[in-house]
GROMACS .gro file of C-alpha atoms in nm:
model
  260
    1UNK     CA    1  -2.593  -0.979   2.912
    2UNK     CA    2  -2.277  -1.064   2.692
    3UNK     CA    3  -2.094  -0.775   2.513
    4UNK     CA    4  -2.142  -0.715   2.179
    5UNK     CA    5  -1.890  -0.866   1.945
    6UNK     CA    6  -1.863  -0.562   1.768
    7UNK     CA    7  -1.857  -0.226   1.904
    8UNK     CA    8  -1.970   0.070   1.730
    9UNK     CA    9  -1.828   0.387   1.839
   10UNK     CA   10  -1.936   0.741   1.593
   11UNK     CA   11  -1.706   1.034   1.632
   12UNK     CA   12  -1.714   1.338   1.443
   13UNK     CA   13  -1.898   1.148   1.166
   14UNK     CA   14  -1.708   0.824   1.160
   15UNK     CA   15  -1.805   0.490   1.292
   16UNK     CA   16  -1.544   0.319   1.458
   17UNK     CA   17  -1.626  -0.069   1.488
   18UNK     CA   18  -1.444  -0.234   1.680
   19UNK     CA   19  -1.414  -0.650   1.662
   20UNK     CA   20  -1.455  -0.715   2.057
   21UNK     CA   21  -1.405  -1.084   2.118
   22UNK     CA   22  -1.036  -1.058   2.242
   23UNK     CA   23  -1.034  -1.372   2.454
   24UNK     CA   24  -1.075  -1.536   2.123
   25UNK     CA   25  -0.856  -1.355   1.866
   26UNK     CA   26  -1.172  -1.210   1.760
   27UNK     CA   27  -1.292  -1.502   1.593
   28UNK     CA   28  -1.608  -1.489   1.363
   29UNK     CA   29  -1.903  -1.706   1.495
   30UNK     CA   30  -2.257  -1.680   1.429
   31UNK     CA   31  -2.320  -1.338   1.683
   32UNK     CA   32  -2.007  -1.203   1.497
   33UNK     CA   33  -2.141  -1.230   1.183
   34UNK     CA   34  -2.498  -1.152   1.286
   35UNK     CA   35  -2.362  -0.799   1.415
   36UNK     CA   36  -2.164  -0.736   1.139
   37UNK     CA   37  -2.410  -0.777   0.902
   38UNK     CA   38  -2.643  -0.554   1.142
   39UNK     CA   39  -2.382  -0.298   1.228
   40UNK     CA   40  -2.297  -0.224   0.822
   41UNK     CA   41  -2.653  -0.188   0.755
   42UNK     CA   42  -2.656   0.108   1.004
   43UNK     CA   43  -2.373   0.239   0.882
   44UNK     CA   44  -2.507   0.243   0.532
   45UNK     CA   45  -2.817   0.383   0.640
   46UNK     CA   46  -2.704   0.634   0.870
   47UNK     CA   47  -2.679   0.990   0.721
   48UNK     CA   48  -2.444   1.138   0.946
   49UNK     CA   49  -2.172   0.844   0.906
   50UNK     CA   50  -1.940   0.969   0.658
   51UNK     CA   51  -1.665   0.721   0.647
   52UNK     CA   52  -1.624   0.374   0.831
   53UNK     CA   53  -1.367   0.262   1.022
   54UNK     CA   54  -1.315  -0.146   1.096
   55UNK     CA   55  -1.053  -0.242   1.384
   56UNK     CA   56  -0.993  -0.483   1.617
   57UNK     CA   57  -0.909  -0.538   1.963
   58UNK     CA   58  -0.627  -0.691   2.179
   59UNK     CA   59  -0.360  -0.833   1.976
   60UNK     CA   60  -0.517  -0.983   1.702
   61UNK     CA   61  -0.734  -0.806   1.429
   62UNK     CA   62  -0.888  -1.144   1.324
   63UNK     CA   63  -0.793  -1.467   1.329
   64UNK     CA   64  -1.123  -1.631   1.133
   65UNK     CA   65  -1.396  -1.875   1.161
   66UNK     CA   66  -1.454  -1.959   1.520
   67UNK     CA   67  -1.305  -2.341   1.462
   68UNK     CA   68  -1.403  -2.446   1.821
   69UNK     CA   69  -1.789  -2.375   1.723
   70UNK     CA   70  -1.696  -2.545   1.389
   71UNK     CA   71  -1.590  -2.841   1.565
   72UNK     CA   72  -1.918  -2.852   1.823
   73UNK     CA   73  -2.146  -2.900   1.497
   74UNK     CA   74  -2.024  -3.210   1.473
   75UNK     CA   75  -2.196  -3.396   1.184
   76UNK     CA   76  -2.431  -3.094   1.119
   77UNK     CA   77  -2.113  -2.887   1.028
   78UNK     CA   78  -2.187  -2.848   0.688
   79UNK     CA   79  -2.561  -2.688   0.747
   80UNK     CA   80  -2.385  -2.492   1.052
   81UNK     CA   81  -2.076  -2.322   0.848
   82UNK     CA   82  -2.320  -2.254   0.508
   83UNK     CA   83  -2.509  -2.105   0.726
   84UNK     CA   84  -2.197  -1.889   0.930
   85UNK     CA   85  -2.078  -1.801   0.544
   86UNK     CA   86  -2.370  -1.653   0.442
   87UNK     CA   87  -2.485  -1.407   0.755
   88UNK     CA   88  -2.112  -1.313   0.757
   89UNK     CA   89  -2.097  -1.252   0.371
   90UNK     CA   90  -2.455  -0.994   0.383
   91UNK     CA   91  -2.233  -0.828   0.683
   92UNK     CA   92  -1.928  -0.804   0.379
   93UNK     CA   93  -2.143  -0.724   0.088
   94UNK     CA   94  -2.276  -0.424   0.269
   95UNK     CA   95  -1.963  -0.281   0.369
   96UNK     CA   96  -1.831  -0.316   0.011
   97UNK     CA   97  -2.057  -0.146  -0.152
   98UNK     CA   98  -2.214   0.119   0.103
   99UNK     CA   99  -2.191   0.468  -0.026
  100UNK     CA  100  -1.897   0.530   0.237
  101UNK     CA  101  -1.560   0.481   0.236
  102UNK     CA  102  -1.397   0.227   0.481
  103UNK     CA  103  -1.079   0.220   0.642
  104UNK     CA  104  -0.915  -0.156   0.766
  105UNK     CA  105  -0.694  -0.022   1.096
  106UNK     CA  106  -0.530  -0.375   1.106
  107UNK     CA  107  -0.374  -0.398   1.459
  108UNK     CA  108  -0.289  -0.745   1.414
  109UNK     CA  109  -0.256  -1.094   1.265
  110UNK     CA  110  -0.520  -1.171   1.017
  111UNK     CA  111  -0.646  -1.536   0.884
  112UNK     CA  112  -0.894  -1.702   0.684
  113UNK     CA  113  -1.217  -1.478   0.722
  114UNK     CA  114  -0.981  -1.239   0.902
  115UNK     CA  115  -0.769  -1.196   0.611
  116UNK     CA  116  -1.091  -1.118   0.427
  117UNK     CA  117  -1.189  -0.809   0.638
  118UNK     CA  118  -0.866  -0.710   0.652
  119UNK     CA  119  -0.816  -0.627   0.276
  120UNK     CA  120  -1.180  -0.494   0.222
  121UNK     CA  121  -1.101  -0.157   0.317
  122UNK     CA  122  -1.026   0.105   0.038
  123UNK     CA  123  -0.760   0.215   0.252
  124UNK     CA  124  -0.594  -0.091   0.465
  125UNK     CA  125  -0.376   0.039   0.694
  126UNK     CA  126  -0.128  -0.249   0.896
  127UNK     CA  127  -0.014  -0.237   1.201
  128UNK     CA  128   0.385  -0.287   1.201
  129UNK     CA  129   0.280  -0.637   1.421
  130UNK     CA  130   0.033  -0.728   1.143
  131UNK     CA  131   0.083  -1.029   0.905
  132UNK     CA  132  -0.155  -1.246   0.677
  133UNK     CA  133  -0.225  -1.552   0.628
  134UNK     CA  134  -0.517  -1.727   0.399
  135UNK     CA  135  -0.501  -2.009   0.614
  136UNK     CA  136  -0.807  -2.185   0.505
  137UNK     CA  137  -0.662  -2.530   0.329
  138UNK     CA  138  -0.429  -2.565   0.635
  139UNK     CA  139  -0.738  -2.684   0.781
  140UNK     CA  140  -0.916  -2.846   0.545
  141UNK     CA  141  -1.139  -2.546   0.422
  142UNK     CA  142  -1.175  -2.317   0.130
  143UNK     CA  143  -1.150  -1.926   0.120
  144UNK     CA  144  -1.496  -1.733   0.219
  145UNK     CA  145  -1.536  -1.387   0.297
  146UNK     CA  146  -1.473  -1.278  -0.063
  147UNK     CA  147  -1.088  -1.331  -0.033
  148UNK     CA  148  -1.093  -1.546  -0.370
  149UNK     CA  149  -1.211  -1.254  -0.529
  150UNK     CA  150  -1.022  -0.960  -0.380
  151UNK     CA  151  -0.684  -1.133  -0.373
  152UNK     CA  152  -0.597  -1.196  -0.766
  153UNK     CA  153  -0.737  -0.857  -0.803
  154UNK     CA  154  -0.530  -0.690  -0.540
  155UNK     CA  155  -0.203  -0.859  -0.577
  156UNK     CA  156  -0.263  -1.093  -0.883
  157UNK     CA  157  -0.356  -1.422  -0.979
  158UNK     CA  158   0.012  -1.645  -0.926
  159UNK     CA  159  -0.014  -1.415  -0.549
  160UNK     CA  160  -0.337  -1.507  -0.463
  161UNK     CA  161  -0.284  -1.901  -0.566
  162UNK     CA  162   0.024  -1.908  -0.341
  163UNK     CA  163  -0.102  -1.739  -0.050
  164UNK     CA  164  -0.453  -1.975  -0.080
  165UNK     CA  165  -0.279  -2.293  -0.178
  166UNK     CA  166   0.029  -2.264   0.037
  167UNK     CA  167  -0.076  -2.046   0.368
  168UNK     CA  168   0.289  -1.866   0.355
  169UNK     CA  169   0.188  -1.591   0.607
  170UNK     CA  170   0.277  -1.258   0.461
  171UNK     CA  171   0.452  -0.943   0.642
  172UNK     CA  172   0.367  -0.584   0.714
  173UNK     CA  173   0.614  -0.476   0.505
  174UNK     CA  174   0.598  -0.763   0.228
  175UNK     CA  175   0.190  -0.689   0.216
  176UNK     CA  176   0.215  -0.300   0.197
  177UNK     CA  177   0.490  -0.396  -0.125
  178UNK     CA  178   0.288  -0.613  -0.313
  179UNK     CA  179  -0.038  -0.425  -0.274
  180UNK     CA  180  -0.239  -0.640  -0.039
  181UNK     CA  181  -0.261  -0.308   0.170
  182UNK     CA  182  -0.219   0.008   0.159
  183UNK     CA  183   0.043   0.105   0.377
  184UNK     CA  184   0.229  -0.005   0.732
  185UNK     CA  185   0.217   0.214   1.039
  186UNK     CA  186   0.389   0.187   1.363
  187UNK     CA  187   0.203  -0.006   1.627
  188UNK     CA  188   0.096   0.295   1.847
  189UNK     CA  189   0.045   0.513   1.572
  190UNK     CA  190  -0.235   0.292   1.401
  191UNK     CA  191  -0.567   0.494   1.559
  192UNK     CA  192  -0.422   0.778   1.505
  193UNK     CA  193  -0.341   0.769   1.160
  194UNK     CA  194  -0.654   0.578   1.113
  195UNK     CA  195  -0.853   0.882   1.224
  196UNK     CA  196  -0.616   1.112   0.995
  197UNK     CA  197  -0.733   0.918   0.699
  198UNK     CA  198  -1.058   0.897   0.791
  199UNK     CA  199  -1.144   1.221   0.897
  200UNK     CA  200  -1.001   1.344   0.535
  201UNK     CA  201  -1.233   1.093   0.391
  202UNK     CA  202  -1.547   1.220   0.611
  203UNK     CA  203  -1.435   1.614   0.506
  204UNK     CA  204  -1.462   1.479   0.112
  205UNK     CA  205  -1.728   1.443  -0.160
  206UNK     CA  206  -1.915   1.076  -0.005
  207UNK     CA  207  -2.115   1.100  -0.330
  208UNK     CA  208  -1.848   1.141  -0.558
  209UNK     CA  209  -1.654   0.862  -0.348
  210UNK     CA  210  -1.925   0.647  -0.343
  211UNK     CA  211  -1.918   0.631  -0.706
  212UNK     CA  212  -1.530   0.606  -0.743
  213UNK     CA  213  -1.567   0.295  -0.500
  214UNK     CA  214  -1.887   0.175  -0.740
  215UNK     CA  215  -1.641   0.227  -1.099
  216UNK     CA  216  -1.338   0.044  -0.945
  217UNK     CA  217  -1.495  -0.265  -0.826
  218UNK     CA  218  -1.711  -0.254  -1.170
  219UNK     CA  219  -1.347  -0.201  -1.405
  220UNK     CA  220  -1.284  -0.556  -1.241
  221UNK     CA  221  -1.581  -0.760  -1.507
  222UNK     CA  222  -1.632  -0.456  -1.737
  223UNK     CA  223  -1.466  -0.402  -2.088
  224UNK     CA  224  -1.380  -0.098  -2.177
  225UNK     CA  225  -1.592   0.002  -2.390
  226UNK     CA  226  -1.898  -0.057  -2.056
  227UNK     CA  227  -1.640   0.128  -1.867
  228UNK     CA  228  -1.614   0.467  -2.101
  229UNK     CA  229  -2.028   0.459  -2.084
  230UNK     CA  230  -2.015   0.441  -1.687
  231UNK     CA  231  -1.776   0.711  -1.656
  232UNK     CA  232  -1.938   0.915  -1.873
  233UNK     CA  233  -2.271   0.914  -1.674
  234UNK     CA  234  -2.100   0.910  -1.311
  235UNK     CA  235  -1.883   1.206  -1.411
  236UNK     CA  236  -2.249   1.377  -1.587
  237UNK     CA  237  -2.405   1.310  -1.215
  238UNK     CA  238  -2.173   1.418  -1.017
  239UNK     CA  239  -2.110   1.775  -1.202
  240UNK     CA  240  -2.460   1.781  -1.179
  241UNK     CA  241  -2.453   1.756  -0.776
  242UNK     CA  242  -2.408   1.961  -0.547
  243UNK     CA  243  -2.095   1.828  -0.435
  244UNK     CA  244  -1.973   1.885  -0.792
  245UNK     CA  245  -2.119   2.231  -0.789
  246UNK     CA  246  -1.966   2.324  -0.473
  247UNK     CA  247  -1.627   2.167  -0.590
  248UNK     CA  248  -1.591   2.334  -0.921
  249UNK     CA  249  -1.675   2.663  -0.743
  250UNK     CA  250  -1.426   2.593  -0.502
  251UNK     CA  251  -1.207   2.555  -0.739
  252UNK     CA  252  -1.228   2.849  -0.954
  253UNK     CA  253  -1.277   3.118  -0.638
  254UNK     CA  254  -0.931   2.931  -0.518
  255UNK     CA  255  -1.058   2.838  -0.144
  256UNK     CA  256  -1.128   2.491   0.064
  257UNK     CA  257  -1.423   2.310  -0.048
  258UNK     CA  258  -1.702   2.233   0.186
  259UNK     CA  259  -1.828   1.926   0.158
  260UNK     CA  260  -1.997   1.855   0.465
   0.00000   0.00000   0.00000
């Protein structure tokens, strides 16, 4: 039987998954996106996952569409890819809009789809290593994965159209400054600080995240006036909750909340 391409790991209510296909710089192909897909839907569903954490293995985080099974299609690529796209965009869907957070712990290079998973996270930590390319038009492709929507949105629009049009690969250092992610970490420090965020995350209000996550990704479409309303009734819920209940009482008796 043939490993998994994605390991899933839970720990103290996180889900570590882990892309597992090393050999090939973790490149997405149809099991890869089958299992993603699969793997987010049990970490949406799954009440004692608090926070999600995606990684990857070897030296690479992801290097993006598996262009060996790309080239097998042959004349049937078209079907073959649209069909790729679409099991690995449910799989990216799910994990942007679970009622989670999730971490990126990018060890390595990222590309095309790579790139994509990479900057999904609503904390994207890189790996000194790490650098990004879009990669896509170098061969003859177009961006998937959502990266044509995150990108003008995470590091603007004249950004986004060099990084897509051109392929300049971007640095740790030169992604952390222009907001493409979070922050850089030392190599052998990644996990580690991985699991500092995420355990913080895991310890929080999920609910009340869960709705930040929902209101930032809406701002993107909404004007403000649609905005005002939908913080108006996520604020109403959640001081309604219990998590809003126990965090205002917290608060006022001057101890740790408890989330949990």
């Amino acid at each position: 039987m043939n490993s998994p391409a994605i390991t899933l790991d839970i720990e103290d209510g996180i889900a570590w998954l882990t892309l597992a296909r090393p050999e090939k710089r973790n490149a997405v192909d149809p099991e890869f996106a089958f299992r993603l897909h699969e793997l987010a839907e049990h970490c949406a569903a799954d009440q004692a996952i608090r926070c999600v954490v995606l990684t990857g293995s070897g030296k690479f985080f992801c290097v993006g569409g598996d262009i060996d099974a790309f080239s097998a299609a042959g004349e049937d690529a078209e079907a073959a890819v649209g069909a790729l796209a679409r099991s690995f965009h449910a799989g990216i869907h799910r994990l942007a809009t679970m009622e989670k957070p999730l971490v990126t712990a990018i060890n390595g290079p990222a590309a095309g789809a790579g790139l994509s998973l990479a900057i999904l996270g609503d904390i994207a930590l890189a790996a000194a290593s790490a650098h990004f390319t879009s990669a896509y038009s170098a061969v003859g492709l177009t961006p998937d994965g959502g990266a044509s929507w995150w990108l003008p949105r995470l590091i603007g629009m004249r950004r986004a159209q060099e990084m897509i049009l051109t392929n300049r690969r971007i640095g740790a250092e030169e992604a952390a400054a222009i907001g493409l992610v979070t922050r850089v970490v030392p190599d052998d420090a990644l996990r580690t600080q991985a699991s500092t965020v995420a355990s913080a995350l895991a310890k929080g209000p999920i609910r009340a995240l869960a709705r930040c996550r929902a209101l930032l990704v809406e701002s993107a479409t909404a004007d403000l006036s649609t905005q005002l309303d939908r913080e108006a009734a996520s604020i109403a819920e959640s001081a309604g909750a219990a998590e809003g209940r126990e965090g205002v009482a917290a608060f006022l008796a001057k101890r740790p909340p408890h989330f949990v």
